[in-house]
CSV table of C-alpha atoms in Angstrom, one decimal:
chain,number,residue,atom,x,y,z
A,1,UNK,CA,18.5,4.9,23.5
A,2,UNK,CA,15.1,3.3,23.7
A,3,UNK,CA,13.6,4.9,20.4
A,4,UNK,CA,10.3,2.6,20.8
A,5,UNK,CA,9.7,5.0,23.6
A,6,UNK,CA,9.1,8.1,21.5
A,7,UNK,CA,6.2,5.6,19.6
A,8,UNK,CA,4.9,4.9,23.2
A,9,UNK,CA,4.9,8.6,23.6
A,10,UNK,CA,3.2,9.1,20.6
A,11,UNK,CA,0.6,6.5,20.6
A,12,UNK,CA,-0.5,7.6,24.1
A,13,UNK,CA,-1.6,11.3,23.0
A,14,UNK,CA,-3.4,9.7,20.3
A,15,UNK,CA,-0.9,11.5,17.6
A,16,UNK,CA,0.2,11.0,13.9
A,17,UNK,CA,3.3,11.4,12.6
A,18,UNK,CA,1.9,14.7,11.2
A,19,UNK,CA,0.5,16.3,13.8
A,20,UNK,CA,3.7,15.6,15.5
A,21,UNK,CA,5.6,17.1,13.6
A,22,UNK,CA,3.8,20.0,13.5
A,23,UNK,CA,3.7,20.5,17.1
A,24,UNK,CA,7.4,19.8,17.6
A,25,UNK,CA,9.1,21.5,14.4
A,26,UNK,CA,10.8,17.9,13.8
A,27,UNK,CA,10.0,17.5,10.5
A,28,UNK,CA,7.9,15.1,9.3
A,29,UNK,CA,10.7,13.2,7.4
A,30,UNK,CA,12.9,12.9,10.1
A,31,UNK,CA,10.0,11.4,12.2
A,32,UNK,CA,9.6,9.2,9.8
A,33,UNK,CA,12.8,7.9,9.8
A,34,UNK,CA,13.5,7.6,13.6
A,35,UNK,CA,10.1,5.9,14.0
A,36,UNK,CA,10.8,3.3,11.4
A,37,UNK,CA,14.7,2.9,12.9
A,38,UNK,CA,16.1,4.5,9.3
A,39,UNK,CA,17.7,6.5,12.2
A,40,UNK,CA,19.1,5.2,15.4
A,41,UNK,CA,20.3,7.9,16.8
A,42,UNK,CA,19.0,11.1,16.3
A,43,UNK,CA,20.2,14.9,17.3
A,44,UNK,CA,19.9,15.9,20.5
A,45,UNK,CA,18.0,18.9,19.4
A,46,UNK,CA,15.6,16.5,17.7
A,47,UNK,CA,15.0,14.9,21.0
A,48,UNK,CA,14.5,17.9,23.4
A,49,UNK,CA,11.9,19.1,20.6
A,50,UNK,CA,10.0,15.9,21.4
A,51,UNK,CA,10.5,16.4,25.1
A,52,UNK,CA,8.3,19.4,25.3
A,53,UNK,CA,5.1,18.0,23.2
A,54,UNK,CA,5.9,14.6,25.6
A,55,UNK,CA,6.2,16.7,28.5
A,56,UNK,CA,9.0,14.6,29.9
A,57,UNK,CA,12.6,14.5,29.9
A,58,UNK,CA,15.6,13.2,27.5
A,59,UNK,CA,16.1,10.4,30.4
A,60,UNK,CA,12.2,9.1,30.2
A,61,UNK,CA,13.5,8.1,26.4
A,62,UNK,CA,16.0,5.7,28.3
A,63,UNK,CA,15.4,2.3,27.4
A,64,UNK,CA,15.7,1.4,31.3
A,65,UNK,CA,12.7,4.0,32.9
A,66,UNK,CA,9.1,2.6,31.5
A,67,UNK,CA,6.6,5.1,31.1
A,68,UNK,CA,3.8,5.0,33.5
């Protein structure tokens, strides 16, 4: 799982870690954590939360699809 992706992600709409949270109910801790690669491999439901601020799928966090 390509969690540099969900930075990508991130960085692209311009977001902090705050805001988010906020907008996916992940809280900000556990952002934190998979951002700075405390956690490797978070829950699925963590992940489909993201999804939906992203607007992508779970298989655009693959380390083999780039964004474009």
């Amino acid at each position: 799982m390509g969690l540099e992706k969900i930075s990508e992600y991130k960085k692209k709409l311009g977001l902090t870690n705050e805001e988010l949270a906020k907008l996916s109910g992940v809280p900000k801790g556990t952002l934190d954590k998979i951002l700075s690669g405390v956690t490797k491999d978070p829950k699925l439901n963590t992940l489909k939360a993201l999804t939906k601020v992203f607007n992508c799928t779970l298989d655009d966090f693959d380390d083999e699809i780039n964004i474009t």
